[in-house]
mmCIF file of C-alpha atoms in Angstrom:
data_model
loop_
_atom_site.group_PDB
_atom_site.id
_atom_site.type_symbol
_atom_site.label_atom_id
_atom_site.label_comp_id
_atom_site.label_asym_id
_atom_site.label_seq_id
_atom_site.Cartn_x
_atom_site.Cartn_y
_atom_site.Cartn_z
ATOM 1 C CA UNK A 1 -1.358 62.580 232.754
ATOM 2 C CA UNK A 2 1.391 63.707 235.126
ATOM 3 C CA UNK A 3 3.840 66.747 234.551
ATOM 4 C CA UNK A 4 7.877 65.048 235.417
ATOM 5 C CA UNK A 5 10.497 67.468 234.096
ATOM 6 C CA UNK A 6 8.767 69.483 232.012
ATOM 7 C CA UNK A 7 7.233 66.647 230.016
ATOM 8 C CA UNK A 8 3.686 65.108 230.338
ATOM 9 C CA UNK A 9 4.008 61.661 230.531
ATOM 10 C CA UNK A 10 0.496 58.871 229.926
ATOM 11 C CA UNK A 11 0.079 56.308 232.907
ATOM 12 C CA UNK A 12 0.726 52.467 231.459
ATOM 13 C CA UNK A 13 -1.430 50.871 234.285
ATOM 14 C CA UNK A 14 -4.161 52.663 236.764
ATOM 15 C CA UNK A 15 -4.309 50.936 240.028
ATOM 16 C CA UNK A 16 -8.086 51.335 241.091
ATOM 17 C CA UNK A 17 -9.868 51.066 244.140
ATOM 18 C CA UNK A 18 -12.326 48.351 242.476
ATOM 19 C CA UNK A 19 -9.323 45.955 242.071
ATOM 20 C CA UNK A 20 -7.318 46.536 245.465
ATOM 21 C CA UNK A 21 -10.029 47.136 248.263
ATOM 22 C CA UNK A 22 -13.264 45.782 246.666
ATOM 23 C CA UNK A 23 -12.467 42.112 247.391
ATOM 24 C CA UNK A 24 -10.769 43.024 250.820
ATOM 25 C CA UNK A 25 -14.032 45.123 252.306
ATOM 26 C CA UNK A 26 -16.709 42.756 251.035
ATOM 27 C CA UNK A 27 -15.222 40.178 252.771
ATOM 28 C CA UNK A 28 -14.472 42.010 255.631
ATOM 29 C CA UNK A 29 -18.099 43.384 255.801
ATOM 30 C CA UNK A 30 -19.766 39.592 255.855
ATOM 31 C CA UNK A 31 -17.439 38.910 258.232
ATOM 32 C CA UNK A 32 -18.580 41.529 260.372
ATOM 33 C CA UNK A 33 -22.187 40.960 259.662
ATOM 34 C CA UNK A 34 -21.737 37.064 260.446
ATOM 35 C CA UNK A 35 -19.589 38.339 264.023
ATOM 36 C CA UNK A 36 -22.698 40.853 265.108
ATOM 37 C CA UNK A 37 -25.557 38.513 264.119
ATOM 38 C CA UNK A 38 -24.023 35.476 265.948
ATOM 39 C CA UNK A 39 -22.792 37.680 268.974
ATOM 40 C CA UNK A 40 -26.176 39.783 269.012
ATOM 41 C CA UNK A 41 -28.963 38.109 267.048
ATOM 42 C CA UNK A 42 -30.984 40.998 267.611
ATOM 43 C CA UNK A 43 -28.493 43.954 266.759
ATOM 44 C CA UNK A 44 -28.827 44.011 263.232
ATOM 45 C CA UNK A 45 -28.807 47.814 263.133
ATOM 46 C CA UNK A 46 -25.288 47.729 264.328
ATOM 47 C CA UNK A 47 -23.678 45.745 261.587
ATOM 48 C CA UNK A 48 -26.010 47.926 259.004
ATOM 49 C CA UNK A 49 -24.612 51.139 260.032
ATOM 50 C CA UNK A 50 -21.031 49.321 260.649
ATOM 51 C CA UNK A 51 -21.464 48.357 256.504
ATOM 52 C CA UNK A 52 -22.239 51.694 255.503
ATOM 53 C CA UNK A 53 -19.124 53.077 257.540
ATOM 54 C CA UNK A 54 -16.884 50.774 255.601
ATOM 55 C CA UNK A 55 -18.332 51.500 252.452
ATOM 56 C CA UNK A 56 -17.743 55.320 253.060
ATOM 57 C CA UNK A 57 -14.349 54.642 253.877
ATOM 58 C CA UNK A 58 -14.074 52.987 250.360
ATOM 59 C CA UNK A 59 -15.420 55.875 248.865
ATOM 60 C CA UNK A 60 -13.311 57.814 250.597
ATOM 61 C CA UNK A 61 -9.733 55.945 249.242
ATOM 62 C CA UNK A 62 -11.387 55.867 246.042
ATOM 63 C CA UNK A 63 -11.385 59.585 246.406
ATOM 64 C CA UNK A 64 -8.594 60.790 247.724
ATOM 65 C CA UNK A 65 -5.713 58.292 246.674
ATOM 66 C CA UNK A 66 -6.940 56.220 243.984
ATOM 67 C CA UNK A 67 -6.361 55.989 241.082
ATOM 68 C CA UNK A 68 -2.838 54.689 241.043
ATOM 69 C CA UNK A 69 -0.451 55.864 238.207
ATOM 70 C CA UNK A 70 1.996 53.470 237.017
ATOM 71 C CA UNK A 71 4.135 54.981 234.240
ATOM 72 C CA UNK A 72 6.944 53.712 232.372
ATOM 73 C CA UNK A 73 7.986 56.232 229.324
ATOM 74 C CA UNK A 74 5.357 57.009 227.273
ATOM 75 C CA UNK A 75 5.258 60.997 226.899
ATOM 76 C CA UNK A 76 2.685 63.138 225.619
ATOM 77 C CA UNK A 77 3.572 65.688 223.373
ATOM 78 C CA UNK A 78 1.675 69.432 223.353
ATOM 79 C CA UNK A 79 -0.484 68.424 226.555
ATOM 80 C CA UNK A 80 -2.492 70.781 228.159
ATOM 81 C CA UNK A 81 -3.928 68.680 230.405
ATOM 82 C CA UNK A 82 -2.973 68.916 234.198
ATOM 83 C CA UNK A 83 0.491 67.818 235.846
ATOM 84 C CA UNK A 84 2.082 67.893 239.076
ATOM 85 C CA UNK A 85 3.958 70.621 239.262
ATOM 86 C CA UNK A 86 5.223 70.868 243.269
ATOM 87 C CA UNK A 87 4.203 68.524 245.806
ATOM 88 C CA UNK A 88 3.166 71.057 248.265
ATOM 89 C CA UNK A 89 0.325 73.645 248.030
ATOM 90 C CA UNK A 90 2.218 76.598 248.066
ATOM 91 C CA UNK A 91 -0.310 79.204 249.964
ATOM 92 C CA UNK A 92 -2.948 76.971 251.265
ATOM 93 C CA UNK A 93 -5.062 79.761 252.180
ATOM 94 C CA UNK A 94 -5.488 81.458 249.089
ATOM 95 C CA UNK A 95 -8.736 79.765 247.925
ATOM 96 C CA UNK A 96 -10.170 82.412 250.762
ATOM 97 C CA UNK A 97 -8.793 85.596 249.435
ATOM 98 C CA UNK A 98 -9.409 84.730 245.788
ATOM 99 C CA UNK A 99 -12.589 82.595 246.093
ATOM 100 C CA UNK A 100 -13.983 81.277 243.043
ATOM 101 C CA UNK A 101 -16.384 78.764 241.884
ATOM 102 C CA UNK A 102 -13.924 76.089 241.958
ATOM 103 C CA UNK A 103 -12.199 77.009 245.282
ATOM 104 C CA UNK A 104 -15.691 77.535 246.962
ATOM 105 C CA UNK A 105 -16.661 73.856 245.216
ATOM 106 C CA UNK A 106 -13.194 72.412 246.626
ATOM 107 C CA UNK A 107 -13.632 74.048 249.851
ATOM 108 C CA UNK A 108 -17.091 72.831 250.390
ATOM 109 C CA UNK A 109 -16.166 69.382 249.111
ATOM 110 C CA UNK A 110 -13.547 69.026 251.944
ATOM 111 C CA UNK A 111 -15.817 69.485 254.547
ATOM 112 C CA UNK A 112 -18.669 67.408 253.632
ATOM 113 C CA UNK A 113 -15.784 64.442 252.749
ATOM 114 C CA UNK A 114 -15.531 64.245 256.682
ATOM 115 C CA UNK A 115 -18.571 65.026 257.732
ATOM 116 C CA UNK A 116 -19.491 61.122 257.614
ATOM 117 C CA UNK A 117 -16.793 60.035 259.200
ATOM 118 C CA UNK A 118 -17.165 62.548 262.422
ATOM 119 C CA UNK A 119 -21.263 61.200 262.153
ATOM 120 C CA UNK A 120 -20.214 57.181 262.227
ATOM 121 C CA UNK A 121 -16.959 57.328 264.647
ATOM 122 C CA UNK A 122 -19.165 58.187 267.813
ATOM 123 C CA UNK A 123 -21.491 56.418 266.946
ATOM 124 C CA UNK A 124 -20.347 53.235 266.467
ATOM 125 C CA UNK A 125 -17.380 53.481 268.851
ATOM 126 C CA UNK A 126 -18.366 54.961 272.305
ATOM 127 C CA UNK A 127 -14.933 55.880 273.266
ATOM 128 C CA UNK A 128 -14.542 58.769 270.492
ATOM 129 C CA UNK A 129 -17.874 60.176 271.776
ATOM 130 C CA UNK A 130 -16.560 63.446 272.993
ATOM 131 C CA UNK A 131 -15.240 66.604 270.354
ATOM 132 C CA UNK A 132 -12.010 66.333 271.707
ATOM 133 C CA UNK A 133 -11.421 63.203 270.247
ATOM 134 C CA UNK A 134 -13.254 63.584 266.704
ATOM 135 C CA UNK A 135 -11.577 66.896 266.299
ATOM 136 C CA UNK A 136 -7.578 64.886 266.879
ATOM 137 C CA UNK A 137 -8.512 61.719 264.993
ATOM 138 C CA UNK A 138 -9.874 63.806 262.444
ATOM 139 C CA UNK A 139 -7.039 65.467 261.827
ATOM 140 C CA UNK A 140 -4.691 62.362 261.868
ATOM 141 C CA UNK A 141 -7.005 61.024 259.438
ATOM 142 C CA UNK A 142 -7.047 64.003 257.015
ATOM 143 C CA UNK A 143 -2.846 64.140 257.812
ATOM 144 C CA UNK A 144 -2.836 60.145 256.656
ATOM 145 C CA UNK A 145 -4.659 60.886 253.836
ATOM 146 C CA UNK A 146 -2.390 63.996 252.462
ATOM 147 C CA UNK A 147 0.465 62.310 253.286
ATOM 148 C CA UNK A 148 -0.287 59.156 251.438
ATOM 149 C CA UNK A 149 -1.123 62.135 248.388
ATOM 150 C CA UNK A 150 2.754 63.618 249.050
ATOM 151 C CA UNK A 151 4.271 59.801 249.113
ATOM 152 C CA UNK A 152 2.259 58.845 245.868
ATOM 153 C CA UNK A 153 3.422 62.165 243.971
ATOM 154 C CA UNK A 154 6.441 61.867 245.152
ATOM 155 C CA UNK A 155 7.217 58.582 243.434
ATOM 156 C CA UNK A 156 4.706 60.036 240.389
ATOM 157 C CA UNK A 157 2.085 57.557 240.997
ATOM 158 C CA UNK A 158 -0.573 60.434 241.357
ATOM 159 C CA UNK A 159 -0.829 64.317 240.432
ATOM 160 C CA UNK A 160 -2.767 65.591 244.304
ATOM 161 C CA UNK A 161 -0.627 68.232 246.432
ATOM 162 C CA UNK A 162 -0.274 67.657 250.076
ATOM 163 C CA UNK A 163 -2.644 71.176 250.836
ATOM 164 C CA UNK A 164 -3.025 72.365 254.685
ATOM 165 C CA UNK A 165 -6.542 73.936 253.511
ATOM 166 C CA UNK A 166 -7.299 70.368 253.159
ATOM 167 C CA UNK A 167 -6.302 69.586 256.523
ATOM 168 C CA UNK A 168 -8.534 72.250 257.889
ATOM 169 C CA UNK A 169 -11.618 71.973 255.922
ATOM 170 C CA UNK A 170 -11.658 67.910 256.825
ATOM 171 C CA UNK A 171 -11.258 68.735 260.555
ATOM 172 C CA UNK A 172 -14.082 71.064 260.485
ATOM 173 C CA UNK A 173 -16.002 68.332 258.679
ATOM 174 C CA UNK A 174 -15.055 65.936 261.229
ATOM 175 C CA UNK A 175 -16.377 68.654 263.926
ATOM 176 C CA UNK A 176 -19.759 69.222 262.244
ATOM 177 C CA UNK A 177 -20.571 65.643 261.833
ATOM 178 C CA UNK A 178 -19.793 65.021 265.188
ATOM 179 C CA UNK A 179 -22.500 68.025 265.962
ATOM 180 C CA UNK A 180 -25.117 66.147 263.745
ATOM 181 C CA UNK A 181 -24.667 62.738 265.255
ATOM 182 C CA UNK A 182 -25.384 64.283 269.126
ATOM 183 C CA UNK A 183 -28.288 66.385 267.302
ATOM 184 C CA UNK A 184 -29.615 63.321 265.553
ATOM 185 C CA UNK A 185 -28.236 60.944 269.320
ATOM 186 C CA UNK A 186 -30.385 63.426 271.700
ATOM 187 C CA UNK A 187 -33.459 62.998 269.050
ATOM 188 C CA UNK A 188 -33.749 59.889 268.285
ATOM 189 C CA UNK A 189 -31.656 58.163 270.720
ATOM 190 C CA UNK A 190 -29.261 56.543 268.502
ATOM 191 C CA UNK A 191 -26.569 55.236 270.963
ATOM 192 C CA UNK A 192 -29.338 52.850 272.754
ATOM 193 C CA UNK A 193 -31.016 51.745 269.691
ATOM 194 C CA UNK A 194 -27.425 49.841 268.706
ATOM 195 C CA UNK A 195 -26.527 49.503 271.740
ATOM 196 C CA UNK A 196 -23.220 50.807 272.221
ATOM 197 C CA UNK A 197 -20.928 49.834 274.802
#
């Protein structure tokens, strides 16, 4: 339910991610596979790893910006369920001076959300193998993704709040993934085992 005007109002239609990306990623993923294993026969580590990046990434949309509201005029009367109320968190740091189960949850969620992504990025693309990098396309990444939040409640087709804590807890996701993948590189020697160029 979403909060317009003082009046809760019951989506028609949900657009999920099932419908929109699920079609677009398998295909995308054999195409990949069929690429790697006809390119590199014997690289079939690669195009594993490459599959469970893009499957993260679905997770991720199907996280963050799905599911799609569509609503037409069907309002809910005496509601208490949640609404969008503003579009912007209004003091994204108070989750640290009033900490709570739910902020700590929400906080900690944040983080591990990116800590994939700043694991896979070096390693399956050499030229974001420094922190530098992680740590700016991390943030462009988190800034898409809150963004695409503000556009979508903006035009009521979801109830999330484009939050700068959010911004900040993803980055530092992005920054300890990027830690584990040169612990996990200088153990195991992941970069030469897919060969990486």
């Amino acid at each position: 339910m979403i909060l317009i005007d003082g009046e809760f109002y019951a989506p028609d239609l949900f657009l999920n991610t099932i419908l929109l990306f699920f079609p677009i990623f398998v295909g995308f993923i054999l195409l990949i596979i069929w690429k790697l294993a006809k390119k590199q026969k014997q690289n079939w580590l690669k195009a594993i790893l490459f599959t469970f990046f893009l499957i993260y990434l679905y997770k991720l949309a199907d996280y963050t910006i799905f599911p799609i509201s569509i609503i037409n005029s069907t309002i809910i009367e005496n509601s208490s369920s949640y609404g969008t109320g503003y579009m912007f968190e209004k003091n994204p740091f108070e989750l640290l001076s009033t900490l709570t189960y739910y902020s700590a949850y929400n906080l900690l969620g944040n983080i591990l959300l990116f800590v994939p992504y700043g694991f896979f990025v070096p390693l399956l693309f050499s030229s974001f193998n420094n922190l530098k990098r992680i740590f700016f396309s991390s943030f462009i990444f988190s800034i898409f993704i809150e963004t695409t939040q503000l556009i979508l409640n903006y035009f009521y087709l979801g109830n999330r709040v484009f939050d700068v804590m959010d911004l900040v807890t993803n980055v530092l996701g992005g920054v300890i993934g990027f830690y584990l993948f040169k612990i996990c590189n200088k153990l195991l020697e992941l970069e030469n085992s897919i060969e990486i160029k």
